[in-house]
Short mmCIF file of C-alpha atoms in Angstrom, two decimals:
data_model
loop_
_atom_site.label_atom_id
_atom_site.label_comp_id
_atom_site.label_asym_id
_atom_site.label_seq_id
_atom_site.Cartn_x
_atom_site.Cartn_y
_atom_site.Cartn_z
CA MET A 1 -2.65 13.13 -17.69
CA ASN A 2 -3.57 11.91 -21.16
CA LYS A 3 -3.15 8.62 -23.02
CA LYS A 4 0.23 9.65 -24.46
CA SER A 5 1.69 11.25 -21.33
CA LYS A 6 5.10 9.86 -20.39
CA ILE A 7 4.29 8.10 -17.12
CA TYR A 8 6.86 6.74 -14.69
CA ILE A 9 5.68 4.19 -12.12
CA ALA A 10 8.22 3.93 -9.30
CA GLY A 11 7.80 0.47 -7.80
CA HIS A 12 6.01 -1.16 -10.73
CA THR A 13 6.92 -4.70 -9.64
CA GLY A 14 5.27 -4.32 -6.23
CA MET A 15 1.65 -5.02 -5.41
CA VAL A 16 0.44 -1.42 -5.75
CA GLY A 17 2.71 -0.33 -8.59
CA SER A 18 1.90 -3.40 -10.69
CA ALA A 19 -1.83 -2.82 -10.21
CA ILE A 20 -1.48 0.79 -11.38
CA TYR A 21 0.55 -0.45 -14.36
CA ARG A 22 -2.11 -3.01 -15.33
CA LYS A 23 -4.88 -0.43 -15.00
CA LEU A 24 -3.06 2.13 -17.14
CA VAL A 25 -2.36 -0.45 -19.83
CA SER A 26 -6.01 -1.58 -19.80
CA GLU A 27 -7.07 2.05 -20.31
CA ASN A 28 -4.69 2.42 -23.30
CA TYR A 29 -2.02 4.63 -21.77
CA SER A 30 0.80 3.94 -24.19
CA ASN A 31 3.91 5.69 -22.85
CA ILE A 32 4.71 4.03 -19.51
CA ILE A 33 8.30 3.78 -18.30
CA THR A 34 9.53 1.52 -15.52
CA ARG A 35 12.74 0.41 -13.85
CA THR A 36 13.31 -2.56 -11.60
CA HIS A 37 15.15 -2.19 -8.30
CA ASN A 38 18.28 -3.65 -9.92
CA GLU A 39 18.04 -1.14 -12.76
CA LEU A 40 17.47 1.90 -10.55
CA GLU A 41 18.28 2.17 -6.84
CA LEU A 42 15.84 4.80 -5.60
CA ARG A 43 17.83 5.35 -2.39
CA ASN A 44 20.74 6.57 -4.54
CA SER A 45 20.17 10.27 -5.21
CA GLN A 46 22.62 10.51 -8.10
CA ALA A 47 21.09 7.50 -9.85
CA VAL A 48 17.61 8.93 -9.47
CA TYR A 49 18.76 12.35 -10.70
CA ASP A 50 20.39 10.80 -13.78
CA PHE A 51 17.25 8.78 -14.55
CA PHE A 52 14.92 11.79 -14.37
CA ASN A 53 17.34 13.98 -16.30
CA ARG A 54 17.56 11.37 -19.06
CA GLU A 55 13.96 10.16 -19.26
CA LYS A 56 12.08 13.37 -18.27
CA PRO A 57 8.75 11.75 -17.30
CA GLU A 58 5.69 14.00 -17.26
CA ILE A 59 3.68 12.00 -14.70
CA VAL A 60 4.99 10.07 -11.68
CA PHE A 61 3.28 7.49 -9.50
CA LEU A 62 5.47 7.08 -6.41
CA ALA A 63 4.43 3.57 -5.39
CA ALA A 64 7.91 2.35 -4.43
CA ALA A 65 8.35 1.63 -0.73
CA LYS A 66 9.84 -0.75 1.78
CA VAL A 67 6.79 -2.42 3.30
CA GLY A 68 6.06 -5.21 5.74
CA GLY A 69 3.74 -6.49 8.42
CA ILE A 70 3.77 -5.88 12.16
CA LYS A 71 6.71 -8.22 12.84
CA ALA A 72 9.00 -6.68 10.22
CA ASN A 73 8.10 -3.11 11.20
CA ASN A 74 8.55 -3.81 14.90
CA THR A 75 11.94 -5.49 14.58
CA ARG A 76 13.51 -3.37 11.80
CA PRO A 77 12.19 0.20 12.30
CA ALA A 78 15.46 1.87 11.26
CA GLU A 79 15.35 0.20 7.84
CA PHE A 80 11.73 1.18 7.26
CA LEU A 81 12.45 4.77 8.29
CA TYR A 82 15.65 5.22 6.26
CA ASP A 83 14.63 3.43 3.08
CA ASN A 84 11.27 5.16 2.78
CA LEU A 85 12.70 8.58 3.63
CA MET A 86 15.36 8.24 0.95
CA ILE A 87 12.97 6.97 -1.71
CA ALA A 88 10.53 9.83 -1.16
CA ALA A 89 13.19 12.53 -0.90
CA ASN A 90 15.03 11.46 -4.03
CA VAL A 91 11.99 10.94 -6.25
CA ILE A 92 10.15 14.12 -5.23
CA GLU A 93 13.24 16.34 -5.47
CA CYS A 94 14.24 14.94 -8.86
CA ALA A 95 10.65 15.27 -10.09
CA ARG A 96 10.88 18.96 -9.20
CA LEU A 97 14.23 19.42 -10.90
CA SER A 98 13.01 17.78 -14.11
CA ALA A 99 9.72 19.74 -14.13
CA VAL A 100 7.37 16.76 -13.77
CA LYS A 101 3.79 17.93 -14.47
CA LYS A 102 2.09 15.87 -11.76
CA LEU A 103 3.15 13.45 -9.03
CA CYS A 104 1.09 11.00 -7.00
CA TYR A 105 2.58 10.13 -3.60
CA LEU A 106 1.28 7.02 -1.88
CA GLY A 107 1.28 6.95 1.89
CA SER A 108 -0.44 4.67 4.38
CA SER A 109 -3.22 4.79 6.95
CA CYS A 110 -0.59 4.09 9.63
CA ILE A 111 0.35 7.79 9.48
CA TYR A 112 -2.60 8.53 11.76
CA PRO A 113 -2.40 8.53 15.56
CA LYS A 114 -2.84 5.24 17.39
CA ASN A 115 -5.94 6.31 19.30
CA CYS A 116 -7.54 8.89 17.03
CA PRO A 117 -11.35 9.04 16.61
CA GLN A 118 -13.00 6.67 14.13
CA PRO A 119 -13.62 6.81 11.25
CA ILE A 120 -10.32 8.58 10.61
CA LYS A 121 -10.60 11.96 8.93
CA GLU A 122 -7.70 13.45 6.99
CA ASP A 123 -7.31 16.31 9.47
CA TYR A 124 -6.54 13.90 12.34
CA LEU A 125 -2.94 13.67 11.08
CA LEU A 126 -0.37 14.67 13.74
CA THR A 127 -2.95 15.04 16.50
CA GLY A 128 -1.49 12.31 18.74
CA PRO A 129 1.20 9.63 19.22
CA LEU A 130 1.70 6.96 16.56
CA GLU A 131 1.35 3.20 16.96
CA PRO A 132 4.79 2.14 18.34
CA THR A 133 5.06 -1.09 16.33
CA ASN A 134 5.25 0.74 12.99
CA GLU A 135 6.35 4.21 14.04
CA GLY A 136 9.49 4.19 11.87
CA TYR A 137 7.52 3.47 8.71
CA ALA A 138 4.79 5.94 9.67
CA ILE A 139 7.24 8.79 10.29
CA ALA A 140 8.84 8.20 6.89
CA LYS A 141 5.44 8.23 5.19
CA ILE A 142 4.41 11.41 7.01
CA ALA A 143 7.68 13.07 5.98
CA GLY A 144 7.12 12.02 2.36
CA TYR A 145 3.63 13.49 2.38
CA LYS A 146 4.84 16.74 3.97
CA MET A 147 7.61 16.97 1.38
CA ALA A 148 5.09 16.56 -1.46
CA TYR A 149 2.83 19.11 0.24
CA TYR A 150 5.51 21.74 0.82
CA TYR A 151 6.96 21.27 -2.67
CA SER A 152 3.51 22.08 -3.98
CA LYS A 153 3.31 25.18 -1.79
CA GLN A 154 6.86 26.48 -2.33
CA TYR A 155 7.67 25.35 -5.85
CA GLY A 156 4.20 25.13 -7.42
CA MET A 157 4.40 21.41 -8.12
CA ASN A 158 1.12 19.60 -8.77
CA ASN A 159 1.41 16.83 -6.19
CA ILE A 160 -1.38 14.73 -4.72
CA SER A 161 -1.03 12.37 -1.75
CA LEU A 162 -3.18 9.29 -1.28
CA MET A 163 -3.48 7.45 2.03
CA PRO A 164 -4.68 3.90 1.35
CA CYS A 165 -6.14 1.53 3.90
CA ASN A 166 -4.76 -2.03 4.14
CA LEU A 167 -4.39 -3.31 0.59
CA TYR A 168 -4.24 -6.87 -0.74
CA GLY A 169 -4.20 -8.55 -4.13
CA ILE A 170 -2.03 -9.78 -6.99
CA ASN A 171 1.72 -9.58 -6.27
CA ASP A 172 1.09 -9.50 -2.53
CA ASN A 173 3.85 -10.78 -0.28
CA PHE A 174 3.28 -14.19 1.35
CA ASP A 175 6.56 -14.34 3.30
CA LEU A 176 5.46 -14.77 6.92
CA GLU A 177 8.47 -12.80 8.14
CA SER A 178 7.46 -9.63 6.28
CA SER A 179 3.90 -10.03 4.97
CA HIS A 180 0.83 -8.02 5.95
CA VAL A 181 -2.01 -9.59 7.90
CA PHE A 182 -4.30 -10.42 4.95
CA SER A 183 -1.77 -12.36 2.88
CA SER A 184 -0.31 -13.93 6.02
CA LEU A 185 -3.72 -15.35 6.98
CA VAL A 186 -4.35 -16.64 3.46
CA LYS A 187 -1.02 -18.48 3.49
CA ARG A 188 -1.43 -19.86 6.99
CA PHE A 189 -4.87 -21.33 6.40
CA CYS A 190 -4.21 -22.62 2.88
CA ASP A 191 -1.00 -24.28 4.06
CA ALA A 192 -2.77 -25.69 7.13
CA VAL A 193 -5.40 -27.34 4.92
CA LYS A 194 -2.76 -28.73 2.59
CA GLU A 195 -0.66 -30.07 5.48
CA GLY A 196 -3.63 -31.42 7.44
CA LYS A 197 -3.00 -29.26 10.49
CA LYS A 198 -5.59 -29.29 13.27
CA GLU A 199 -4.82 -25.84 14.64
CA VAL A 200 -3.34 -22.50 13.57
CA CYS A 201 -1.79 -20.04 16.04
CA LEU A 202 -2.12 -16.33 15.27
CA TRP A 203 -0.58 -13.19 16.83
CA GLY A 204 -2.53 -10.98 19.21
CA THR A 205 -6.10 -11.23 20.44
CA GLY A 206 -7.89 -10.76 17.12
CA SER A 207 -9.71 -7.72 18.49
CA ALA A 208 -7.92 -5.13 16.34
CA ARG A 209 -10.04 -3.84 13.47
CA ARG A 210 -8.77 -3.10 9.97
CA GLU A 211 -10.14 -1.80 6.69
CA PHE A 212 -9.21 -3.78 3.58
CA MET A 213 -9.29 -2.81 -0.09
CA ASN A 214 -8.42 -4.85 -3.16
CA VAL A 215 -5.42 -3.33 -4.92
CA GLU A 216 -7.30 -3.32 -8.24
CA ASP A 217 -9.85 -0.96 -6.69
CA PHE A 218 -7.04 1.18 -5.33
CA ALA A 219 -5.41 1.44 -8.76
CA SER A 220 -8.71 2.61 -10.25
CA ALA A 221 -9.01 5.22 -7.51
CA ALA A 222 -5.42 6.41 -7.99
CA ILE A 223 -5.89 6.99 -11.72
CA LEU A 224 -9.23 8.72 -11.18
CA LEU A 225 -7.68 11.02 -8.58
CA MET A 226 -4.76 11.85 -10.87
CA GLN A 227 -7.35 13.03 -13.37
CA LYS A 228 -9.64 14.89 -10.96
CA LEU A 229 -7.64 16.01 -7.92
CA ASN A 230 -5.26 18.99 -7.87
CA SER A 231 -4.83 19.59 -4.16
CA PRO A 232 -1.70 18.69 -2.14
CA GLU A 233 -3.78 17.85 0.94
CA ILE A 234 -3.97 14.14 1.79
CA ILE A 235 -7.01 12.13 0.75
CA ASN A 236 -8.03 8.80 2.26
CA VAL A 237 -8.53 5.89 -0.14
CA GLY A 238 -10.45 2.90 1.17
CA THR A 239 -13.83 1.26 1.50
CA GLY A 240 -14.96 3.00 4.68
CA GLU A 241 -15.76 -0.39 6.29
CA ASP A 242 -13.65 -2.39 8.72
CA ILE A 243 -13.58 -5.88 10.23
CA SER A 244 -11.92 -7.42 13.28
CA ILE A 245 -8.87 -9.56 12.60
CA LYS A 246 -10.68 -12.42 14.37
CA ASP A 247 -13.63 -12.22 11.98
CA LEU A 248 -11.30 -11.87 8.99
CA ALA A 249 -9.34 -14.93 10.08
CA GLU A 250 -12.54 -16.96 10.44
CA LYS A 251 -13.73 -15.88 6.98
CA ILE A 252 -10.43 -16.79 5.35
CA ALA A 253 -10.28 -20.10 7.24
CA SER A 254 -13.80 -20.94 6.05
CA TYR A 255 -13.14 -20.12 2.39
CA ALA A 256 -9.83 -22.01 2.52
CA GLY A 257 -11.61 -25.08 3.91
CA PHE A 258 -9.82 -25.09 7.27
CA LYS A 259 -11.93 -26.85 9.92
CA GLY A 260 -9.43 -26.89 12.78
CA LYS A 261 -8.93 -24.62 15.79
CA ILE A 262 -7.67 -21.03 15.72
CA ILE A 263 -5.47 -20.16 18.71
CA TRP A 264 -4.69 -16.53 19.58
CA ASP A 265 -1.33 -15.71 21.20
CA SER A 266 -2.25 -12.69 23.33
CA SER A 267 1.38 -12.22 24.39
CA MET A 268 2.04 -10.79 20.89
CA PRO A 269 1.00 -7.26 19.84
CA ASP A 270 -2.26 -6.36 18.12
CA GLY A 271 -0.96 -3.11 16.68
CA MET A 272 -3.25 -0.11 16.31
CA PRO A 273 -6.65 -0.93 17.93
CA ARG A 274 -8.71 0.26 14.97
CA LYS A 275 -8.06 1.74 11.53
CA CYS A 276 -11.17 2.67 9.59
CA MET A 277 -10.97 5.74 7.41
CA ASP A 278 -13.49 8.40 6.53
CA VAL A 279 -13.67 8.22 2.72
CA SER A 280 -16.28 10.92 2.16
CA LYS A 281 -13.84 13.08 0.16
CA LEU A 282 -13.05 10.12 -2.10
CA LYS A 283 -16.73 9.38 -2.66
CA SER A 284 -17.44 13.04 -3.43
CA LEU A 285 -15.03 12.71 -6.36
CA GLY A 286 -17.04 9.81 -7.74
CA PHE A 287 -15.26 6.69 -6.50
CA THR A 288 -16.64 3.70 -4.63
CA ALA A 289 -14.82 0.36 -4.28
CA GLN A 290 -16.31 -2.43 -6.40
CA ILE A 291 -14.71 -5.64 -5.06
CA SER A 292 -16.36 -6.97 -1.88
CA LEU A 293 -14.25 -8.41 0.93
CA ASP A 294 -15.72 -11.89 0.47
CA GLU A 295 -15.00 -11.85 -3.26
CA GLY A 296 -11.51 -10.53 -2.57
CA ILE A 297 -10.81 -13.33 -0.10
CA LYS A 298 -11.83 -15.96 -2.64
CA GLN A 299 -9.65 -14.33 -5.29
CA MET A 300 -6.66 -14.22 -2.95
CA ILE A 301 -7.00 -17.86 -1.93
CA LYS A 302 -7.09 -18.91 -5.58
CA TYR A 303 -4.14 -16.65 -6.39
CA TYR A 304 -2.05 -18.10 -3.55
CA GLN A 305 -2.97 -21.66 -4.49
CA ASP A 306 -2.09 -21.01 -8.13
CA ILE A 307 1.33 -19.55 -7.38
CA SER A 308 2.03 -22.32 -4.86
CA GLU A 309 1.26 -24.95 -7.49
CA GLN A 310 3.42 -23.09 -10.00
CA LYS A 311 6.38 -23.09 -7.59
CA GLN A 312 5.99 -26.82 -7.06
CA SER A 313 5.99 -27.53 -10.79
CA ASP A 314 9.05 -25.36 -11.50
#
């Protein structure tokens, strides 16, 4: 991948894709192509084939995906399975047919078994049952990785597959029906402060532990790995540190200025008990995350407040 390579970012309007786009632009990559969902339906195999045949990108970042939090995954598993299967199958197959030089597939830490040892090593994949609340999404992401892997083995494609931890940052989703835990907590506590609420009720017990990485750090890692990594085996991308959802909620509440009571609804699911990844392979390639969790929380609160104010003024 060089500065003039023709680079296609699938999903450039999403949180991850937009971060990769910003990072590439900042590093003077000058030949980036994109398509919005309305311009290119990635679940449509003919449309994807026509796009690749016409544009012939050299490099592909497959960041497009249907994503959501525990509620969305638990109530709409068929959608998460189908949409993500189709996106991966169409993009990887058409990348092969158009002789793409290198493809980066983005998975998720939810591909790992629900109760696997911690920290999670890459070779723990498929060693046990998945977390039921997001099994549909996880199966699709595993299938996408295996497709990228086997296409490398059978067809000689240069595919790499990155498994990020929980990501947050600019262009995150704050819709409580479909958002991830980090952005959901930011919205809940910022709104509670603004509305003068005395208490906030959250799902689960707060005991589940998660690893969080700012999407700007992830974008830096993705570009570095596209330059350095040439193996189809999965590689974990994260910070290697986790925090309980209870402690995260209290941190976000504090930075948002919420002084009320946090109530935990233990009748609702916690999801996977713990997800903290072993990132020794990532560190061996020269990458360490730069944005601390506390700094990231402050950035996200400001970002949410800014976009909320913008919506009010529109």
